[in-house]
Coordinates of C-alpha atoms in Angstrom, one line a residue:
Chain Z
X1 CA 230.8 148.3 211.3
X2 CA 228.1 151.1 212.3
X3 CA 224.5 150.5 210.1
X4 CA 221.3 151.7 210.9
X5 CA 217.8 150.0 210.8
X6 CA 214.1 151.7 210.2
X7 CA 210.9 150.6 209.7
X8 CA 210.6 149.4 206.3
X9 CA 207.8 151.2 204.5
X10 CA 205.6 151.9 203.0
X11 CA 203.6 154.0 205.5
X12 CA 200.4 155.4 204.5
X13 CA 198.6 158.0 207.2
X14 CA 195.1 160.0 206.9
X15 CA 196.0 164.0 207.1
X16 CA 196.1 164.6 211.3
X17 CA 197.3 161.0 212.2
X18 CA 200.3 160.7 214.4
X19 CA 203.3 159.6 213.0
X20 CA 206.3 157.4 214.1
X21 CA 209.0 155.7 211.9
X22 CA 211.6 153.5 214.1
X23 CA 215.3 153.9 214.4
X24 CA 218.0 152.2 215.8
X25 CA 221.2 151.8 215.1
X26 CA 224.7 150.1 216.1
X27 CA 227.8 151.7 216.4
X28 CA 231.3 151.4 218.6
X29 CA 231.2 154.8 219.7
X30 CA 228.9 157.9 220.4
X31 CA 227.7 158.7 217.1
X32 CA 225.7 162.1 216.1
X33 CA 222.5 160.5 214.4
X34 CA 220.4 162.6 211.8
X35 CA 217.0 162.6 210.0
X36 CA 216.8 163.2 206.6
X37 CA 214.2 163.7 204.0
X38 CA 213.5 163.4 200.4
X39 CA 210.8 165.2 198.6
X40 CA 209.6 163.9 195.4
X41 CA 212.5 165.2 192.7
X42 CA 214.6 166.7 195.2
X43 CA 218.0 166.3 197.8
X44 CA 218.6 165.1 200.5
X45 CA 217.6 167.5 203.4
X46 CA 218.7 167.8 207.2
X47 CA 215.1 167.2 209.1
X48 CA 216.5 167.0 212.4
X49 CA 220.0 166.1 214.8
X50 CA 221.2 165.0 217.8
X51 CA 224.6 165.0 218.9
X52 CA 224.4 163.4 222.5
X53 CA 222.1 160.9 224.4
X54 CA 219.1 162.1 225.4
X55 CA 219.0 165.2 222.9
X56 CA 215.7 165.8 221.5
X57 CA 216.0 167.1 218.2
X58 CA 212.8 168.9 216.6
X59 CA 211.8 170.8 213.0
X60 CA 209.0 171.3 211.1
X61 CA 207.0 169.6 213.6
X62 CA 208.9 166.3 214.0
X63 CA 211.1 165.4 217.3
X64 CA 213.6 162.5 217.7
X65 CA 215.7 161.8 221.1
X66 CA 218.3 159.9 220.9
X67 CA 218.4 157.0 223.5
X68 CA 221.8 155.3 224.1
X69 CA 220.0 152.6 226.7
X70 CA 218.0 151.1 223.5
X71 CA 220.1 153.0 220.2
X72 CA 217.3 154.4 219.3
X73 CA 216.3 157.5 217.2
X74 CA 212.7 156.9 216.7
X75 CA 211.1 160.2 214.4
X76 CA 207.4 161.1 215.5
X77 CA 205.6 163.8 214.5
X78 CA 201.6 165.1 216.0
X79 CA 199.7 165.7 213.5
X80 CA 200.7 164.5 209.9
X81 CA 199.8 166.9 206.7
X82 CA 200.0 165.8 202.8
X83 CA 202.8 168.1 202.4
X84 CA 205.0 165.3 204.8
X85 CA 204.6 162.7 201.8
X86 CA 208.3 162.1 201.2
X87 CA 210.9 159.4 201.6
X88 CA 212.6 159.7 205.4
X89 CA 215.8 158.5 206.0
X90 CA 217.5 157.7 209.4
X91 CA 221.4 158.3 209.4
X92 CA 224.6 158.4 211.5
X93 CA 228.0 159.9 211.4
X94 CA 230.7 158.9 213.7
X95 CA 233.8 160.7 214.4
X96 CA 234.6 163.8 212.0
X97 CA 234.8 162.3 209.1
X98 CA 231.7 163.6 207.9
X99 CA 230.6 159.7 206.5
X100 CA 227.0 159.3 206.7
X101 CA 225.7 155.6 207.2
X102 CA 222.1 155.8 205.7
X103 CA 219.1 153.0 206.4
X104 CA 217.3 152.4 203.7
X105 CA 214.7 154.8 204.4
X106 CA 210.8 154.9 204.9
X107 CA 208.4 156.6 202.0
X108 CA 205.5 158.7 203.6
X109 CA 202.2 159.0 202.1
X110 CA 199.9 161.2 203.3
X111 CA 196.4 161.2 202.5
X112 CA 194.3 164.3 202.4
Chain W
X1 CA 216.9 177.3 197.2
X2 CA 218.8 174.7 196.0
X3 CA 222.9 174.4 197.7
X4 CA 224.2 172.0 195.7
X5 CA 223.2 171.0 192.1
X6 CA 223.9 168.0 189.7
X7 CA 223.8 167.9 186.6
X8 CA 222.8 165.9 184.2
X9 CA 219.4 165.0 186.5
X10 CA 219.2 161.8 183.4
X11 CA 220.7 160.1 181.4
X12 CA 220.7 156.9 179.1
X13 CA 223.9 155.8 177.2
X14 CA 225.0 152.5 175.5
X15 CA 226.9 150.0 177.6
X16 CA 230.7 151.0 177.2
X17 CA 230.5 154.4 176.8
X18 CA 231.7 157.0 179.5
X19 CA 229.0 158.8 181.5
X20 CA 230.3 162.3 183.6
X21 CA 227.8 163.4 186.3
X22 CA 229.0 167.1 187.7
X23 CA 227.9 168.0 191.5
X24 CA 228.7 171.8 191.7
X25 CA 227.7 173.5 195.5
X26 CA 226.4 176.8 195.1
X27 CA 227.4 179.8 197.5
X28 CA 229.4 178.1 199.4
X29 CA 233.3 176.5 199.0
X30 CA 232.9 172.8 199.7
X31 CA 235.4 171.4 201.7
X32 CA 234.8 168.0 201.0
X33 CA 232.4 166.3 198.6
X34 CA 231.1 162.9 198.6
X35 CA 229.2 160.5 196.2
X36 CA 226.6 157.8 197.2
X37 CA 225.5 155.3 195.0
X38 CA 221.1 154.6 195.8
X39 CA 219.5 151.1 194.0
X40 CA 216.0 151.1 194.5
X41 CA 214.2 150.8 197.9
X42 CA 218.1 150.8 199.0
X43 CA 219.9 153.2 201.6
X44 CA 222.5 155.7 199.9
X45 CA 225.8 153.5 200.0
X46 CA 229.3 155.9 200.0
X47 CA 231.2 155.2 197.1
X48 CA 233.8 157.7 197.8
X49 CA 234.9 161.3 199.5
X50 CA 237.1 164.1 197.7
X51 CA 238.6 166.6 199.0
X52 CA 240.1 169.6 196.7
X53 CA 243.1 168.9 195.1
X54 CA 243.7 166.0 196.1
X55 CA 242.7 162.1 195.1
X56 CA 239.7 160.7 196.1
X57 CA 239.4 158.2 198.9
X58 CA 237.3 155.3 198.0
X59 CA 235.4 152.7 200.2
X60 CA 235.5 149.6 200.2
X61 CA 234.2 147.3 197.1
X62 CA 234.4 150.1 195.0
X63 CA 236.3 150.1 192.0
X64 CA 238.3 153.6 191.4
X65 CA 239.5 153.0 187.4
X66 CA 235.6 152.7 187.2
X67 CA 234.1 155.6 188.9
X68 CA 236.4 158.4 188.5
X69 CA 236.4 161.4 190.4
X70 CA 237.8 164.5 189.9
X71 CA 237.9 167.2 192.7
X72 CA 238.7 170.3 190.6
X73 CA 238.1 172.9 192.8
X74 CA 236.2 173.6 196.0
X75 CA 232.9 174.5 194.0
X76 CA 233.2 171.4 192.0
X77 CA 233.6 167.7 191.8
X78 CA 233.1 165.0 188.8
X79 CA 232.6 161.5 188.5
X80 CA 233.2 159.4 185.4
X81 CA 231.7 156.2 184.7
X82 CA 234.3 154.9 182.8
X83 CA 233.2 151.8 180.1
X84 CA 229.7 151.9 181.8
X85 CA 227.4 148.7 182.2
X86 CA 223.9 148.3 182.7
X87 CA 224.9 146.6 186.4
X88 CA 226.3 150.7 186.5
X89 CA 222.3 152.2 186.0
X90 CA 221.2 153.4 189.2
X91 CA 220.8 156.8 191.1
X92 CA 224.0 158.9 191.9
X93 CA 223.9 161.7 194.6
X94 CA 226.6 163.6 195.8
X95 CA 227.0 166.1 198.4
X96 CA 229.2 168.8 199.6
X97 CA 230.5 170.0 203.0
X98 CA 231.1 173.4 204.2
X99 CA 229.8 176.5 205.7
X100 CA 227.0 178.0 204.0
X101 CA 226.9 181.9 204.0
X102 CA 224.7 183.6 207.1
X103 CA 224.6 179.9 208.6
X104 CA 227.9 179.6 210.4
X105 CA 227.8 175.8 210.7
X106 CA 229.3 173.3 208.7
X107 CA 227.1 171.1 207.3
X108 CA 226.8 168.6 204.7
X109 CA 224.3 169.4 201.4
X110 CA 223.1 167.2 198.9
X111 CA 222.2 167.4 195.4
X112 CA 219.3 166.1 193.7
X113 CA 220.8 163.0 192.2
X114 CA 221.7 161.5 188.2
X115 CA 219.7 159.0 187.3
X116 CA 222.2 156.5 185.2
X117 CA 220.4 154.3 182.9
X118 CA 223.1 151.8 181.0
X119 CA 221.3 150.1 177.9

């Protein structure tokens, strides 16, 4: 069946540092993959999609592409701020169903 | 501002006692509305997706006389944890599908998640 993988966490970054948490994924067709993030006591929020190989999707700062050659979704961001401490979860949905298949996501702490 | 709430955000009860969790989305009719079951430092795992009116489709593994859902209407969906255990305590989210006002997309929004503690 399709699953996802990411870099296990914890990740702990200095305010400014760069900022990359690995994706990839394996799936029979062409799935749409997704970024989502937590905030302490909060949902689940959209960060970011891409719906085709070689999209680059972007918000808030963050990009992802999505490369069919290596399944990867990799989620990068500049320049890091406190305010990005959260838990980051790479996802999948293929077909219209609407099912999400989650990794187990990656907690973010940013130092000031 | 929040899209779709849950409510309660905690709760403890006894082992065998029923536990309902409600996830309401706000603003917006909810076409379909899923629940995911989270154990800690664990992705979100689909337990099962409803659709108004109509009975909930379960995946695989997971028991249906055990979590019960209810898809009352498209602003609201229930689940029951019938006879609950303390294997049961973990983090419930659900989330809801449709097209929020002023966005014109259909996206998929998710509460903020029930904390289950079975004792």
């Amino acid at each position: 069946g399709d699953s996802v993988t990411q870099m296990e966490g914890p990740v702990t970054l200095s305010e400014e540092a760069f900022l990359t948490i690995n994706c990839t994924y394996t799936a029979t067709g062409y799935p749409s993959l997704f970024w989502y993030v937590q905030y302490p006591g909060e949902g689940l929020q959209l960060l970011l999609k891409a719906t085709k190989a070689d999209d680059k999707g972007s918000n808030k700062g963050f990009e992802a592409t999505y490369r069919k050659e290596t399944t990867s979704f990799h989620l990068e961001k500049g320049s890091v701020q406190v305010s990005d401490s959260a838990v980051y979860f790479c996802a999948l949905i293929q077909g219209s169903n609407y099912k999400l298949t989650f990794g187990k996501g990656t907690l973010l702490t940013v130092n000031p | 501002g929040a899209v779709v709430s849950q409510h309660p955000s905690r709760v403890i009860c006894k082992s065998g006692t029923s536990v309902k969790i409600e996830c309401r989305s706000l603003d917006f009719q909810a076409t379909t509305m899923f629940w995911y079951r989270q154990f800690p430092k664990q992705s979100l795992m689909l337990m099962a997706t409803s659709n108004e009116g109509s009975k909930a489709t379960y995946e695989q593994g997971v028991e249906k006389d055990k979590f019960l859902i209810n898809h009352a209407s498209l602003t609201l969906s229930t689940l029951t944890v019938t006879s609950a255990h303390p294997e049961d305590s973990s983090f419930y989210i659900c989330s809801a599908r449709g097209v929020l006002q002023g966005t014109g997309t259909d996206t998929q929004y998710f509460g903020p998640g029930t904390r289950l503690t079975v004792l």
